[in-house]
Tab-separated table of C-alpha atoms in Angstrom:
chain	number	residue	atom	x	y	z
A	19	GLY	CA	-3.474	7.145	-18.517
A	20	ALA	CA	-2.683	3.625	-18.515
A	21	GLY	CA	-1.700	4.124	-14.717
A	22	VAL	CA	-2.204	6.561	-12.051
A	23	SER	CA	0.979	9.340	-11.817
A	24	GLN	CA	1.619	11.487	-9.297
A	25	SER	CA	3.788	14.675	-9.673
A	26	PRO	CA	6.081	15.633	-8.370
A	27	ARG	CA	7.948	12.416	-8.459
A	28	TYR	CA	10.920	13.473	-5.709
A	29	LYS	CA	9.811	17.499	-4.461
A	30	VAL	CA	13.309	19.111	-0.904
A	31	ALA	CA	10.715	21.240	1.253
A	32	LYS	CA	13.003	23.433	3.972
A	33	ARG	CA	11.356	22.979	7.113
A	34	GLY	CA	8.625	25.200	6.992
A	35	GLN	CA	7.174	25.313	3.373
A	36	ASP	CA	4.222	23.984	2.140
A	37	VAL	CA	3.849	22.060	-0.317
A	38	ALA	CA	1.428	19.965	-2.464
A	39	LEU	CA	0.634	16.286	-3.810
A	40	ARG	CA	-0.378	15.749	-6.838
A	41	CYS	CA	-2.290	12.569	-7.667
A	42	ASP	CA	-3.759	12.036	-11.192
A	43	PRO	CA	-6.114	8.503	-10.601
A	44	ILE	CA	-7.570	6.804	-13.436
A	45	SER	CA	-9.981	7.872	-15.739
A	46	GLY	CA	-13.152	6.173	-13.998
A	47	HIS	CA	-12.643	5.473	-10.885
A	48	VAL	CA	-14.307	5.869	-7.811
A	49	SER	CA	-12.005	5.777	-5.430
A	50	LEU	CA	-8.658	7.428	-4.283
A	51	PHE	CA	-6.343	6.481	-1.140
A	52	TRP	CA	-3.997	8.644	0.216
A	53	TYR	CA	-0.862	6.579	2.192
A	54	GLN	CA	2.197	7.287	3.824
A	55	GLN	CA	5.573	5.720	3.753
A	56	ALA	CA	8.486	6.263	6.197
A	57	LEU	CA	11.316	4.308	5.672
A	58	GLY	CA	10.990	1.493	5.248
A	59	GLN	CA	8.451	0.705	6.267
A	60	GLY	CA	4.738	-0.500	5.311
A	61	PRO	CA	2.427	2.230	4.095
A	62	GLU	CA	-0.655	4.085	6.225
A	63	PHE	CA	-3.930	5.053	5.451
A	64	LEU	CA	-4.342	8.447	5.653
A	65	THR	CA	-7.873	8.673	3.667
A	66	TYR	CA	-10.008	7.465	1.795
A	67	PHE	CA	-12.358	9.726	-1.379
A	68	GLN	CA	-15.194	8.707	-3.085
A	69	ASN	CA	-16.170	10.615	-5.632
A	70	GLU	CA	-15.548	14.390	-4.757
A	71	ALA	CA	-16.669	13.398	-0.369
A	72	GLN	CA	-13.402	13.272	1.644
A	73	LEU	CA	-15.551	10.197	3.233
A	74	ASP	CA	-12.420	9.087	6.093
A	75	LYS	CA	-9.335	11.486	7.325
A	76	SER	CA	-8.574	8.955	10.099
A	77	GLY	CA	-5.612	8.031	8.537
A	78	LEU	CA	-4.378	12.700	8.683
A	79	PRO	CA	-1.526	12.776	11.004
A	80	SER	CA	-2.658	16.128	12.012
A	81	ASP	CA	-4.327	19.440	10.839
A	82	ARG	CA	-0.628	20.426	8.627
A	83	PHE	CA	-2.695	18.060	6.575
A	84	PHE	CA	-5.215	18.537	3.836
A	85	ALA	CA	-6.525	16.087	0.859
A	86	GLU	CA	-9.347	17.472	-1.432
A	87	ARG	CA	-10.774	16.405	-5.379
A	88	PRO	CA	-12.872	18.401	-5.959
A	89	GLU	CA	-14.321	17.461	-9.010
A	90	GLY	CA	-14.175	13.580	-8.542
A	91	SER	CA	-11.266	13.135	-10.556
A	92	VAL	CA	-7.723	15.276	-9.524
A	93	SER	CA	-6.510	15.013	-5.846
A	94	THR	CA	-4.564	17.558	-3.810
A	95	LEU	CA	-2.912	16.174	-0.822
A	96	LYS	CA	-1.134	19.466	1.435
A	97	ILE	CA	1.412	19.615	3.549
A	98	GLN	CA	1.457	22.558	5.465
A	99	ARG	CA	3.967	24.206	7.477
A	100	THR	CA	6.804	20.913	6.710
A	101	GLN	CA	8.303	18.883	9.306
A	102	GLN	CA	10.867	16.921	9.120
A	103	GLU	CA	9.253	13.449	10.440
A	104	ASP	CA	6.847	14.531	7.364
A	105	SER	CA	9.645	12.897	4.985
A	106	ALA	CA	8.447	10.039	3.816
A	107	VAL	CA	6.711	8.812	0.057
A	108	TYR	CA	3.275	9.454	-0.169
A	109	LEU	CA	1.584	7.447	-2.082
A	110	CYS	CA	-1.869	7.369	-4.438
A	111	ALA	CA	-4.478	4.659	-5.085
A	112	SER	CA	-7.958	4.410	-6.808
A	113	SER	CA	-9.523	1.619	-7.372
A	114	LEU	CA	-13.433	1.024	-9.572
A	115	ALA	CA	-16.081	0.530	-7.082
A	116	PRO	CA	-16.357	1.473	-3.157
A	117	GLY	CA	-14.248	1.119	-1.256
A	118	TRP	CA	-11.614	-1.916	-0.839
A	119	VAL	CA	-14.392	-3.902	-3.013
A	120	THR	CA	-11.947	-3.715	-6.647
A	121	GLU	CA	-7.759	-4.077	-7.197
A	122	GLN	CA	-6.204	-0.570	-5.414
A	123	PHE	CA	-4.044	0.441	-8.315
A	124	PHE	CA	-1.122	2.423	-7.353
A	125	GLY	CA	0.801	5.047	-8.548
A	126	PRO	CA	4.456	5.145	-8.122
A	127	GLY	CA	5.003	8.039	-5.500
A	128	THR	CA	6.129	10.897	-3.940
A	129	ARG	CA	9.152	11.157	-2.224
A	130	LEU	CA	8.905	13.924	-0.179
A	131	THR	CA	12.593	15.341	1.842
A	132	VAL	CA	12.274	18.041	4.267
A	133	LEU	CA	15.183	19.743	5.329
B	7	ALA	CA	-8.435	-3.090	15.217
B	8	GLN	CA	-6.690	-4.920	12.709
B	9	SER	CA	-3.114	-5.483	12.407
B	10	VAL	CA	-0.024	-8.272	10.537
B	11	THR	CA	3.590	-9.111	11.213
B	12	GLN	CA	5.393	-10.577	8.191
B	13	LEU	CA	8.331	-12.577	10.042
B	14	ASP	CA	11.129	-11.589	7.780
B	15	SER	CA	12.931	-8.690	6.629
B	16	HIS	CA	14.597	-9.621	4.229
B	17	VAL	CA	14.949	-13.030	1.662
B	18	SER	CA	17.210	-14.250	0.160
B	19	VAL	CA	16.462	-16.801	-2.486
B	20	SER	CA	18.981	-18.659	-5.502
B	21	GLU	CA	17.355	-18.827	-8.849
B	22	GLY	CA	15.823	-21.526	-9.546
B	23	THR	CA	14.660	-22.182	-5.525
B	24	PRO	CA	11.779	-21.683	-3.193
B	25	VAL	CA	10.547	-18.535	-2.098
B	26	LEU	CA	8.696	-18.605	1.115
B	27	LEU	CA	7.254	-14.875	2.691
B	28	ARG	CA	5.982	-14.939	6.011
B	29	CYS	CA	2.674	-13.228	6.957
B	30	ASN	CA	0.629	-13.220	10.443
B	31	TYR	CA	-2.064	-11.354	10.946
B	32	SER	CA	-4.019	-10.462	13.690
B	33	SER	CA	-7.993	-9.721	12.622
B	34	SER	CA	-11.800	-9.659	15.134
B	35	TYR	CA	-13.522	-9.760	12.500
B	36	SER	CA	-12.815	-12.174	8.610
B	37	PRO	CA	-10.105	-10.465	7.117
B	38	SER	CA	-9.489	-10.152	4.166
B	39	LEU	CA	-5.441	-9.941	3.242
B	40	PHE	CA	-3.074	-9.205	0.356
B	41	TRP	CA	-0.393	-9.499	-1.354
B	42	TYR	CA	1.607	-6.817	-2.509
B	43	VAL	CA	4.770	-5.885	-4.402
B	44	GLN	CA	6.563	-3.197	-4.744
B	45	HIS	CA	9.469	-3.291	-7.853
B	46	PRO	CA	11.824	-0.342	-7.031
B	47	ASN	CA	10.931	2.917	-8.966
B	48	LYS	CA	7.479	1.253	-9.615
B	49	GLY	CA	3.812	1.345	-7.925
B	50	LEU	CA	1.918	-0.887	-5.194
B	51	GLN	CA	0.992	-4.367	-7.302
B	52	LEU	CA	-1.685	-6.725	-5.579
B	53	LEU	CA	-0.468	-10.456	-5.984
B	54	LEU	CA	-3.189	-11.993	-4.878
B	55	LYS	CA	-6.352	-11.429	-2.042
B	56	TYR	CA	-7.894	-13.381	0.255
B	57	THR	CA	-11.851	-12.615	0.646
B	58	SER	CA	-13.350	-15.852	2.889
B	59	ALA	CA	-13.288	-17.627	-0.060
B	60	ALA	CA	-11.344	-20.656	-1.589
B	61	THR	CA	-8.320	-20.551	0.953
B	62	LEU	CA	-5.627	-21.164	-0.808
B	63	VAL	CA	-4.917	-18.480	-3.598
B	64	LYS	CA	-3.462	-18.283	-6.582
B	65	GLY	CA	-2.288	-14.522	-7.852
B	66	ILE	CA	0.096	-13.608	-11.016
B	67	ASN	CA	4.391	-14.536	-11.711
B	68	GLY	CA	2.738	-17.898	-10.253
B	69	PHE	CA	2.202	-16.796	-6.838
B	70	GLU	CA	0.647	-18.953	-3.779
B	71	ALA	CA	-0.702	-17.946	-0.484
B	72	GLU	CA	-3.002	-20.275	1.510
B	73	PHE	CA	-5.251	-18.766	4.663
B	74	LYS	CA	-4.589	-20.079	7.752
B	75	LYS	CA	-7.331	-18.857	9.761
B	76	SER	CA	-5.568	-21.946	12.721
B	77	GLU	CA	-2.302	-20.459	12.591
B	78	THR	CA	-3.912	-16.942	11.209
B	79	SER	CA	-0.817	-16.425	9.105
B	80	PHE	CA	-1.090	-16.331	5.479
B	81	HIS	CA	2.748	-17.074	3.486
B	82	LEU	CA	3.178	-15.925	0.628
B	83	THR	CA	4.738	-18.340	-1.793
B	84	LYS	CA	6.624	-19.547	-5.549
B	85	PRO	CA	7.762	-22.403	-6.409
B	86	SER	CA	10.825	-20.953	-8.790
B	87	ALA	CA	12.362	-17.991	-7.961
B	88	HIS	CA	12.528	-16.025	-10.866
B	89	MET	CA	15.920	-13.009	-11.269
B	90	SER	CA	12.406	-10.178	-11.912
B	91	ASP	CA	10.729	-11.186	-8.770
B	92	ALA	CA	13.655	-9.345	-6.417
B	93	ALA	CA	10.847	-6.511	-5.164
B	94	GLU	CA	9.655	-5.993	-1.701
B	95	TYR	CA	6.265	-7.416	-1.108
B	96	PHE	CA	4.456	-6.687	1.394
B	97	CYS	CA	0.961	-8.267	3.399
B	98	VAL	CA	-1.367	-6.906	3.544
B	99	VAL	CA	-4.605	-7.077	6.383
B	100	SER	CA	-8.358	-5.808	5.864
B	101	ASP	CA	-11.194	-5.385	8.508
B	102	GLY	CA	-15.128	-5.691	8.154
B	103	ASP	CA	-15.283	-2.499	10.535
B	104	ASN	CA	-14.003	-0.900	8.226
B	105	ASN	CA	-13.730	-1.976	4.277
B	106	ASN	CA	-10.837	1.623	4.340
B	107	ASP	CA	-8.714	0.511	6.065
B	108	MET	CA	-5.840	-1.922	5.717
B	109	ARG	CA	-3.046	-2.026	7.347
B	110	PHE	CA	0.442	-3.552	5.717
B	111	GLY	CA	3.197	-4.555	7.341
B	112	ALA	CA	6.154	-3.535	7.414
B	113	GLY	CA	7.015	-5.726	4.446
B	114	THR	CA	9.561	-8.176	3.394
B	115	ARG	CA	12.822	-8.132	0.513
B	116	LEU	CA	13.195	-10.942	-1.165
B	117	THR	CA	16.875	-11.200	-3.578
B	118	VAL	CA	17.452	-13.200	-5.204
B	119	LYS	CA	21.115	-13.961	-6.881
B	120	PRO	CA	22.053	-16.127	-9.741
């Protein structure tokens, strides 16, 4: 595809529900990042994949958050037992090389609202 | 750990006048610094980046930024604003300690008046 795509673009969940957010990175990109952007704030790092390996998950706020990239391409961010404080835009980015060396290309984000 | 402060949450300029978006950083190492732009309903786009080469960095759409180590600043400028520049701008710092950890500022919303 032309860029990073994310689905769904909008998700409304009742508190306690599980949600799954999908990211399709640019084909061939080695690195994949997830960020959380709260209203009026800048994005905050959640986790990083190099191919299928999750090399850094230090930004995940709790054990309710889980991310995977089993074949080194598409990634899914799962949030279990959602809470109101999970409401945010979740951004995915991919880059050609490992780490931050090359430019990160961002998707449009998934806006999650937890009622 | 590194951090970044964007000094203005909102900047308003008239079309054709200069733009200045201010950013100060804190880093224990030689930082890499970035400016990203976020238009409504679009993904973040890299405007420019500094990675210890020339201190004056030129980016896309006529933007540039100057790395000033003595002032720990990386302000974004453009000589003449265009209506299409209206967006949210983020200053980002990453240091050598953790290559995966990019710290974003809270953002500056730029409004351009006709």
